[in-house]
PDB file of C-alpha atoms in Angstrom:
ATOM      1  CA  UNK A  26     -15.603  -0.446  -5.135  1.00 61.00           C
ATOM      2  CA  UNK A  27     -12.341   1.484  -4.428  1.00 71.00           C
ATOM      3  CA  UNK A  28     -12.547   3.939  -7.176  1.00 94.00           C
ATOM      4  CA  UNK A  29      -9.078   2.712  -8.027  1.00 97.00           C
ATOM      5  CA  UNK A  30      -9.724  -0.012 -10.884  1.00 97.00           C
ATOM      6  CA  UNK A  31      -6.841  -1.679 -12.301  1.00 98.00           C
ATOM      7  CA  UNK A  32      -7.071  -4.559 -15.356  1.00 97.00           C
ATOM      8  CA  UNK A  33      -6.572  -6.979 -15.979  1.00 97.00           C
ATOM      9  CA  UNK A  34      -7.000  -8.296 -12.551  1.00 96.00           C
ATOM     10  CA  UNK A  35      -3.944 -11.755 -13.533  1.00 97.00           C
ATOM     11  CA  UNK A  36      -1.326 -11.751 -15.989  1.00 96.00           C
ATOM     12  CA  UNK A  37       0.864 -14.404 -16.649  1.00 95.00           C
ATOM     13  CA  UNK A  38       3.383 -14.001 -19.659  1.00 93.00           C
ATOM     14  CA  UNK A  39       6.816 -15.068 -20.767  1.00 90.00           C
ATOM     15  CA  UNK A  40      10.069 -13.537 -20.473  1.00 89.00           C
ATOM     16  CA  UNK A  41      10.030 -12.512 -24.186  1.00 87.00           C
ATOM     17  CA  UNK A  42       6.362 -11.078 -24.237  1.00 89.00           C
ATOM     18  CA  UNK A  43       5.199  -7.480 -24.103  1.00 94.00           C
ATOM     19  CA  UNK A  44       2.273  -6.452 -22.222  1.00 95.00           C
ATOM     20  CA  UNK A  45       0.457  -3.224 -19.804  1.00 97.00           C
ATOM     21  CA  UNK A  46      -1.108  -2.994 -16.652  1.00 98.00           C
ATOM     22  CA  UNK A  47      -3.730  -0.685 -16.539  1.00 98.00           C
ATOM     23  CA  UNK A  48      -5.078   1.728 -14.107  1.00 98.00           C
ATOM     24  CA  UNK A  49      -7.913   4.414 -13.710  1.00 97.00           C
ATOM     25  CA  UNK A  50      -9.035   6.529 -10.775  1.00 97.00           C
ATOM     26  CA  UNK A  51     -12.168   8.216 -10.894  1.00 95.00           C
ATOM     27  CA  UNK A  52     -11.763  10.462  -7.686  1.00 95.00           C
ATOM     28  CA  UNK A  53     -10.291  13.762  -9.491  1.00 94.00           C
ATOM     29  CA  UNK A  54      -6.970  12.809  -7.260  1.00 94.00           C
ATOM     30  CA  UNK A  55      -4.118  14.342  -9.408  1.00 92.00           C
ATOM     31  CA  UNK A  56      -1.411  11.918  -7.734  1.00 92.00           C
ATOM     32  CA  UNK A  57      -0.872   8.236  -8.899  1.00 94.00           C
ATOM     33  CA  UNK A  58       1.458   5.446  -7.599  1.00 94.00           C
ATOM     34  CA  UNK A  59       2.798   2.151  -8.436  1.00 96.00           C
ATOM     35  CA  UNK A  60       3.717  -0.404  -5.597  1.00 95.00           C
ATOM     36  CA  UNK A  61       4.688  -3.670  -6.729  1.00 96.00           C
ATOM     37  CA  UNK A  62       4.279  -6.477  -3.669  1.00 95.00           C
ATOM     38  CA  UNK A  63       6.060  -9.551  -3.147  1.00 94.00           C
ATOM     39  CA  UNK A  64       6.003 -12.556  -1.180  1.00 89.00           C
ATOM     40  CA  UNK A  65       7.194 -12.025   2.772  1.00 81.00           C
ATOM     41  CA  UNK A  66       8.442  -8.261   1.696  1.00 90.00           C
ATOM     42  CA  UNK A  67       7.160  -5.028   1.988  1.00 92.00           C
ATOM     43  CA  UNK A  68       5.216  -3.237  -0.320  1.00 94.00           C
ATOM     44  CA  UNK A  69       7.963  -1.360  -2.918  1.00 93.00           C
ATOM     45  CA  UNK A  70       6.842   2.150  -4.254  1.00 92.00           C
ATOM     46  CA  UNK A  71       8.313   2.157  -8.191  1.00 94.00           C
ATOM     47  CA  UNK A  72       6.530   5.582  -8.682  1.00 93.00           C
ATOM     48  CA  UNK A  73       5.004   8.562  -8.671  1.00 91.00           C
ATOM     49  CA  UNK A  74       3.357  10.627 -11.041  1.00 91.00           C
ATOM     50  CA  UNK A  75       1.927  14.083  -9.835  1.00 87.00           C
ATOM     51  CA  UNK A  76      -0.443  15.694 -12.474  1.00 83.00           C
ATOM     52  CA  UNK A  77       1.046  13.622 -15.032  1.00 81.00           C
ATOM     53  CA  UNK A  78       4.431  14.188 -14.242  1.00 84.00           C
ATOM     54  CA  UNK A  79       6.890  11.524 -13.164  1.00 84.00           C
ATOM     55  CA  UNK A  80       8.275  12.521  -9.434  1.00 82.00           C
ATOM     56  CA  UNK A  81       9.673   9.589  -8.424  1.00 81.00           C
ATOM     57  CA  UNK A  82      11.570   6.528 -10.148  1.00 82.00           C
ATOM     58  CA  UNK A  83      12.572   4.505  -7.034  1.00 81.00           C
ATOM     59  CA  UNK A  84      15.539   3.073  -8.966  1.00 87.00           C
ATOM     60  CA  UNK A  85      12.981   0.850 -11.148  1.00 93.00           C
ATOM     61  CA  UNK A  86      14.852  -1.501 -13.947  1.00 93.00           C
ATOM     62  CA  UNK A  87      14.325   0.305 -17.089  1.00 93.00           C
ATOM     63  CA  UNK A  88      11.982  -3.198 -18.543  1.00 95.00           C
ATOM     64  CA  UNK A  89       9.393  -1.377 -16.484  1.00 96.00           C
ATOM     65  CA  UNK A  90       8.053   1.852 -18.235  1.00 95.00           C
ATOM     66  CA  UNK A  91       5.486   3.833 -16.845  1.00 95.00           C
ATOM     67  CA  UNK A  92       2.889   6.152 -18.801  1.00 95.00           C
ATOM     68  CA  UNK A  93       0.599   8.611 -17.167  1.00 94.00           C
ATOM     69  CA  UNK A  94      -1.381  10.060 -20.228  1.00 93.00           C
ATOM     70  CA  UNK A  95      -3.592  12.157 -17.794  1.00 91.00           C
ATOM     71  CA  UNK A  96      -4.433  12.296 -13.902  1.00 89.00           C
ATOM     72  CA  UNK A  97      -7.111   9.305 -14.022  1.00 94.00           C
ATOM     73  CA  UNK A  98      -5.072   7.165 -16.487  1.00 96.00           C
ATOM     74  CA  UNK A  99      -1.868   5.337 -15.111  1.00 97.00           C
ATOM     75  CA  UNK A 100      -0.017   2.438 -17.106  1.00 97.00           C
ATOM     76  CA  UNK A 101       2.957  -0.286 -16.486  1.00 97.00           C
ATOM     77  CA  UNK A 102       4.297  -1.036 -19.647  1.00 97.00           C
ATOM     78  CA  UNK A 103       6.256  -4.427 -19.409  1.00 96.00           C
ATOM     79  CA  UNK A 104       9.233  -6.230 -21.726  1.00 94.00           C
ATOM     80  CA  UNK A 105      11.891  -8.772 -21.120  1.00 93.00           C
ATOM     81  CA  UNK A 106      10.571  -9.498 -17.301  1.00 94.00           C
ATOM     82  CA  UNK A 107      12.258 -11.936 -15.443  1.00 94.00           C
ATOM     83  CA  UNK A 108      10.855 -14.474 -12.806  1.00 93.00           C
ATOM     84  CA  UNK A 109      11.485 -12.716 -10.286  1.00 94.00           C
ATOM     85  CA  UNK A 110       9.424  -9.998 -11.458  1.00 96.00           C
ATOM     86  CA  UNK A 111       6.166 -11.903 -10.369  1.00 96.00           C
ATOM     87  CA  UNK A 112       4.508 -10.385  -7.897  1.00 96.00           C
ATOM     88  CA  UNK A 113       1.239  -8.259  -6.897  1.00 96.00           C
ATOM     89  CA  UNK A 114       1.633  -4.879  -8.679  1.00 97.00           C
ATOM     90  CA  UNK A 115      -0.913  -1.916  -6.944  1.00 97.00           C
ATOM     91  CA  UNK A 116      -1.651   1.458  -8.307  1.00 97.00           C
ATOM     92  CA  UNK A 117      -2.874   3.668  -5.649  1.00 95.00           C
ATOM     93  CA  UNK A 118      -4.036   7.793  -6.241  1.00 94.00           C
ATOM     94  CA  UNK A 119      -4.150  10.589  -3.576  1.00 92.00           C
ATOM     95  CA  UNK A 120      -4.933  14.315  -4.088  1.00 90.00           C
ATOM     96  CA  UNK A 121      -1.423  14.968  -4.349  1.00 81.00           C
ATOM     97  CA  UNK A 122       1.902  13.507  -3.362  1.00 77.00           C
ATOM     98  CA  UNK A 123       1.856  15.883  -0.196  1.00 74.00           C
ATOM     99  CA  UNK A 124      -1.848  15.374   0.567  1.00 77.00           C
ATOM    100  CA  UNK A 125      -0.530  14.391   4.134  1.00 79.00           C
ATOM    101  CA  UNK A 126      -4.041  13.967   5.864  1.00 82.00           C
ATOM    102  CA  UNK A 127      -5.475  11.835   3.502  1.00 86.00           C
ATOM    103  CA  UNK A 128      -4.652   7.702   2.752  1.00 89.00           C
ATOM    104  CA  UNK A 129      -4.044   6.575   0.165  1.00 91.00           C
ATOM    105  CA  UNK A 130      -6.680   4.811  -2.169  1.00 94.00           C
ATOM    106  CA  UNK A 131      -5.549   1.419  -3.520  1.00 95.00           C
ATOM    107  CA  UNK A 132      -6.842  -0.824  -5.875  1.00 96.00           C
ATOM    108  CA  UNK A 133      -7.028  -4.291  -6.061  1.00 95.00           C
ATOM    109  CA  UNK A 134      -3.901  -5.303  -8.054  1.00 97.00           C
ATOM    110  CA  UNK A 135      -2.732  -7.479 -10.887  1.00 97.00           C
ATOM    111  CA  UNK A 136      -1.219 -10.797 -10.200  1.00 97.00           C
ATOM    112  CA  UNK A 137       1.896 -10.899 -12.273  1.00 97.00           C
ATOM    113  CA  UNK A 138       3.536 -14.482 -13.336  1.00 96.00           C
ATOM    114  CA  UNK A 139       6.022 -14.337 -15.422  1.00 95.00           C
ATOM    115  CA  UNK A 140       7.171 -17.702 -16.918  1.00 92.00           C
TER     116      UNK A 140
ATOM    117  CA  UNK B  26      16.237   5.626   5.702  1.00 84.00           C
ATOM    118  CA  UNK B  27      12.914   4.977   7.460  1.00 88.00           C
ATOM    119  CA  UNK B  28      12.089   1.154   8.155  1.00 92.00           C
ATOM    120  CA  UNK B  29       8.975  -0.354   9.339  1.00 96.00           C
ATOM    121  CA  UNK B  30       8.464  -3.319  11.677  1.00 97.00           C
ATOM    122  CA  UNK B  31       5.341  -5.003  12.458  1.00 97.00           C
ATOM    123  CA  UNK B  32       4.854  -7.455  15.011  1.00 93.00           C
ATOM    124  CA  UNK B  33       3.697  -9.842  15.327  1.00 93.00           C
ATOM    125  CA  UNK B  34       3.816 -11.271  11.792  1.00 95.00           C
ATOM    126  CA  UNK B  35       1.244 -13.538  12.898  1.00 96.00           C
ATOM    127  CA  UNK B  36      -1.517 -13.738  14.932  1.00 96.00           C
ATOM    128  CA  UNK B  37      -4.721 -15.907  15.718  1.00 97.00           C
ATOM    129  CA  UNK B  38      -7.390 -15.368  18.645  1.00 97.00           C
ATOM    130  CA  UNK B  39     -10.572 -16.721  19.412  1.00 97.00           C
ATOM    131  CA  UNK B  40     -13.523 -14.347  18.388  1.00 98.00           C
ATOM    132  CA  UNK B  41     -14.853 -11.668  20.603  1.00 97.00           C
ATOM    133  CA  UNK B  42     -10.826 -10.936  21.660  1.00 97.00           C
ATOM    134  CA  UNK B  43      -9.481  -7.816  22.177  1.00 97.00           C
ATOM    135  CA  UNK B  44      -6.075  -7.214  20.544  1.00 96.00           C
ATOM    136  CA  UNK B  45      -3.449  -5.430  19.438  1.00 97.00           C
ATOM    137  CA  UNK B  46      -1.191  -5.008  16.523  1.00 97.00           C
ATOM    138  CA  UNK B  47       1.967  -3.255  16.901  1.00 97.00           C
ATOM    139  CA  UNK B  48       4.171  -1.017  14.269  1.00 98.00           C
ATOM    140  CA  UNK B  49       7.288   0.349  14.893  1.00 97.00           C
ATOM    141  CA  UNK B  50       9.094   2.658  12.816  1.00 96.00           C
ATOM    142  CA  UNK B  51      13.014   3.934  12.927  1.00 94.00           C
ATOM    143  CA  UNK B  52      12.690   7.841  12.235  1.00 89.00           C
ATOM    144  CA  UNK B  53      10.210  10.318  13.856  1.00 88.00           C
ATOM    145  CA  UNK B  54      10.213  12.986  11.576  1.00 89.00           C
ATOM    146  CA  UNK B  55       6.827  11.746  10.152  1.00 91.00           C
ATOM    147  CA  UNK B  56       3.776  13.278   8.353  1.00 91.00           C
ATOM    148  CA  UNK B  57       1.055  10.624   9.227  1.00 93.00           C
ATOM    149  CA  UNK B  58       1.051   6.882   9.962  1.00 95.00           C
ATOM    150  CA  UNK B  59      -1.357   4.884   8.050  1.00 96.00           C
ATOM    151  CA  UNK B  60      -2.974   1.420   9.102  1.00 98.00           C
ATOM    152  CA  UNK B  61      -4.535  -0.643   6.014  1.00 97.00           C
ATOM    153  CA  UNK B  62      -6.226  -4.049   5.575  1.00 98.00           C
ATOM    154  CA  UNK B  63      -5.632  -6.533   3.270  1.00 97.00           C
ATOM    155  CA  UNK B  64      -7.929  -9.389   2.313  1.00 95.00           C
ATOM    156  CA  UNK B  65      -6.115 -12.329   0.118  1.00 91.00           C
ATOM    157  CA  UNK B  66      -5.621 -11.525  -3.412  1.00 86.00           C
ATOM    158  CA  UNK B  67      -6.980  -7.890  -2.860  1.00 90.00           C
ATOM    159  CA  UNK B  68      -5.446  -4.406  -2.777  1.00 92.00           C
ATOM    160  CA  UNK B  69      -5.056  -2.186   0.466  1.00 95.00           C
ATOM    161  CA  UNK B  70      -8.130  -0.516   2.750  1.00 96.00           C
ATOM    162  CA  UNK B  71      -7.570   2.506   4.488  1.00 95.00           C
ATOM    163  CA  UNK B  72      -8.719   1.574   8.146  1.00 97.00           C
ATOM    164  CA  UNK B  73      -6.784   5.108   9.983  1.00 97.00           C
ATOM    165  CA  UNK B  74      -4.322   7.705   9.272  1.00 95.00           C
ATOM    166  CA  UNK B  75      -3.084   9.290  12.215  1.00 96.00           C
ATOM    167  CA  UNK B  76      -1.416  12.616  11.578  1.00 93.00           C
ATOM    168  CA  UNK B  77       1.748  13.737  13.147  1.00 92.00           C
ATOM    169  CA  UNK B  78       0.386  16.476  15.798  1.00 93.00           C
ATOM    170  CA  UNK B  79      -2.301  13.954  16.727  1.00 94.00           C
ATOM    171  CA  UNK B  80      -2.039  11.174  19.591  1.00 95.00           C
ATOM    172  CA  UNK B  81      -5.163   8.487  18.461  1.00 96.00           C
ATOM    173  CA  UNK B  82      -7.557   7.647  15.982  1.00 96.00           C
ATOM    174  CA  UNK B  83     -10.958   5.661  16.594  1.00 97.00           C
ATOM    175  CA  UNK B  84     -13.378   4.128  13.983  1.00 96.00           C
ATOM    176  CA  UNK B  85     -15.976   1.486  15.360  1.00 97.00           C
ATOM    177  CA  UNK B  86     -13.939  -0.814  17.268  1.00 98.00           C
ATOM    178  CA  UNK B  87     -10.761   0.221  15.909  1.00 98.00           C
ATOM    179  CA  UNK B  88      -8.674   2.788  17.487  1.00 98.00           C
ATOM    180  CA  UNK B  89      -4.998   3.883  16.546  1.00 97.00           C
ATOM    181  CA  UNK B  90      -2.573   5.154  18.975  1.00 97.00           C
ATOM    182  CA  UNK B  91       0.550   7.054  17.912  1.00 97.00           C
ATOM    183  CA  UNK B  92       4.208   8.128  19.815  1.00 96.00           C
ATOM    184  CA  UNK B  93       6.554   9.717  17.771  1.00 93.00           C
ATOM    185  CA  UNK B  94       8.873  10.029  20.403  1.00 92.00           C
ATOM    186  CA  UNK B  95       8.863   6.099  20.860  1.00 94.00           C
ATOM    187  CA  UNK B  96       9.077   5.596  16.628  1.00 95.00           C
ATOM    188  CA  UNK B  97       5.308   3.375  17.871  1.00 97.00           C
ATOM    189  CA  UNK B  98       1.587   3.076  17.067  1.00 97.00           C
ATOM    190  CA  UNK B  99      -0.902   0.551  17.663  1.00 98.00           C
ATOM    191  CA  UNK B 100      -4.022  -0.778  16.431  1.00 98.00           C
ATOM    192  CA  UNK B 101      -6.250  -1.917  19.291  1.00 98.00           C
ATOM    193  CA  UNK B 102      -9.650  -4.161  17.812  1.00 98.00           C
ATOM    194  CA  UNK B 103     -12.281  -4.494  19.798  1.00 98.00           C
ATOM    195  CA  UNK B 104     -14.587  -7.625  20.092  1.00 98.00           C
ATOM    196  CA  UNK B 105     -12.486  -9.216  17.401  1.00 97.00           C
ATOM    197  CA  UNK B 106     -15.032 -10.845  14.639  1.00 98.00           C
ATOM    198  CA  UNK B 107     -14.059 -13.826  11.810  1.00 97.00           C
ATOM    199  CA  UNK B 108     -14.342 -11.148   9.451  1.00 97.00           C
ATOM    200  CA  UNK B 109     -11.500  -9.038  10.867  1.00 98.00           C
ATOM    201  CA  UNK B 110      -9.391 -11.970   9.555  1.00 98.00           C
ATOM    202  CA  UNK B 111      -6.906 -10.352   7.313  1.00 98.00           C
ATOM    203  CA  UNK B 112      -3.635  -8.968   7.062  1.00 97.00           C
ATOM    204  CA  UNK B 113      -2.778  -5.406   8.738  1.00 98.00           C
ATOM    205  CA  UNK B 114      -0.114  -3.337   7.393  1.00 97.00           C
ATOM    206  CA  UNK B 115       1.115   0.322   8.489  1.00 97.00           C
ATOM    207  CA  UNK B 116       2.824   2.667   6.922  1.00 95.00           C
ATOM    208  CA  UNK B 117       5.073   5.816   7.685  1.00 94.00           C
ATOM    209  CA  UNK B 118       5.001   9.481   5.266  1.00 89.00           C
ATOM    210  CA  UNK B 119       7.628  11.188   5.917  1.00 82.00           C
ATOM    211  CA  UNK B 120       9.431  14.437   4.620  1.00 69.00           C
ATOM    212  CA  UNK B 121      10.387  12.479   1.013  1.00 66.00           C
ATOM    213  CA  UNK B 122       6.027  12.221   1.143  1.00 67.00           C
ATOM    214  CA  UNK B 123       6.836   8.240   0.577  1.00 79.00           C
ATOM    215  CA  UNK B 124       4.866   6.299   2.346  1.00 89.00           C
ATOM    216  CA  UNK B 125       7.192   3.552   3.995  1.00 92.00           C
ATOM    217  CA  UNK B 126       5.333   0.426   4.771  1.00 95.00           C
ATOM    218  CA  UNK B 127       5.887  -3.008   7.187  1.00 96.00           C
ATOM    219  CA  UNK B 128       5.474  -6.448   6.345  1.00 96.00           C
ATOM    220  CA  UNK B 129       2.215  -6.755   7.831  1.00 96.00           C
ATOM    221  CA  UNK B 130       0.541  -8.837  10.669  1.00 97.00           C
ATOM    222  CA  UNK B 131      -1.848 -11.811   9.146  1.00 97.00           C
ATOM    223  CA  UNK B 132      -4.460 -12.005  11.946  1.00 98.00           C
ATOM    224  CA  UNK B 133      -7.018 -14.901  11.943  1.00 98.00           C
ATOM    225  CA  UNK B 134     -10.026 -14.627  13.764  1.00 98.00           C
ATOM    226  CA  UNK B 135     -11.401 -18.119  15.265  1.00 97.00           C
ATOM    227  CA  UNK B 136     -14.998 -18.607  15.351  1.00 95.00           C
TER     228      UNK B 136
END
């Protein structure tokens, strides 16, 4: 148990569909991330939300949308993907964006296909 | 624009090895480096952080090294174990507080 849980856990939907990743922390961190992870690249930060404010777009394509209703509650709202989109997407939390001596706290993904 | 390397990208050893994973990274001007493990299909473990002023890092038979002046750290296992098998990634913060991260080093463990 990470105390980073993200649903659903595989996705795999078509280039027309509509659908949300999920994620909620439960350890009071106020800063959440998105990292999407492909195959033979590094992780990718998309970005960064800081007591429910956005901080960092890292030049995402606008078919992603993020949505941080609170500090526990972090969505990926998805439309028109392409292929190329598949990939391992991670939310991760921290206390805040410049908590600089403590990790980050990951959880375990959700294996996007996109058909 | 910081970049990480990690080398090897692949590594296997007989159990009860000692080894070492390597990260390199191109700009010194860093908050912490991070070392994570990855099992297949998972998300990320925090194994160290090493903060900037600091030199090394031990948990267990894991210890971290750090030189900023080199743009290096290492991760030195001890008595390596099948169940170390897994992929090792580091990561750089630096002053945009991103955390930068390498490819990773898949390391199996042979019992």
């Amino acid at each position: 148990e990470t105390g980073v849980t993200q649903t659903p856990r595989h996705l795999v939907m078509g280039m027309t569909n509509k659908k949300s990743l999920k994620c909620e922390q439960h350890l009071g961190h106020n800063a959440m991330y998105w990292y999407k992870q492909s195959a033979k690249k590094p992780l990718e930060l998309m970005f960064v939300y800081n007591f429910k404010e956005q901080t960092e777009n890292n030049s995402v394509p606008s078919r992603f949308s993020p949505e941080c209703p609170n500090s526990s509650h972090l969505f990926l709202h998805l439309h028109t993907l392409q292929p190329e989109d598949s990939a391992l997407y991670l939310c991760a939390s921290s206390p805040h964006p410049g908590a600089y001596n403590s990790p980050l706290h990951f959880g375990n993904g959700t294996r996007l296909t996109v058909t | 624009k910081q970049e990480v390397t990690q080398i090897p990208a692949a590594l296997s050893v007989p159990e009860g090895e000692n080894l070492v994973l390597n990260c390199s990274f191109t700009d010194s001007a860093i908050y912490n480096l991070q070392w994570f493990r990855q099992d297949p299909g998972k998300g990320l473990t925090s194994l160290l952080l090493i903060q900037s002023s600091q030199r090394e890092q031990t948990s267990g038979r894991l210890n971290a090294s750090l030189d900023k002046s080199s743009g290096r750290s290492t991760l030195y296992i001890a008595a390596s174990q099948p169940g170390d098998s897994a992929t090792y990634l580091c990561g750089s913060q630096g002053g945009s507080e991103k955390l930068v991260f390498g490819k990773g080093t898949k390391l199996t463990v042979n019992p």
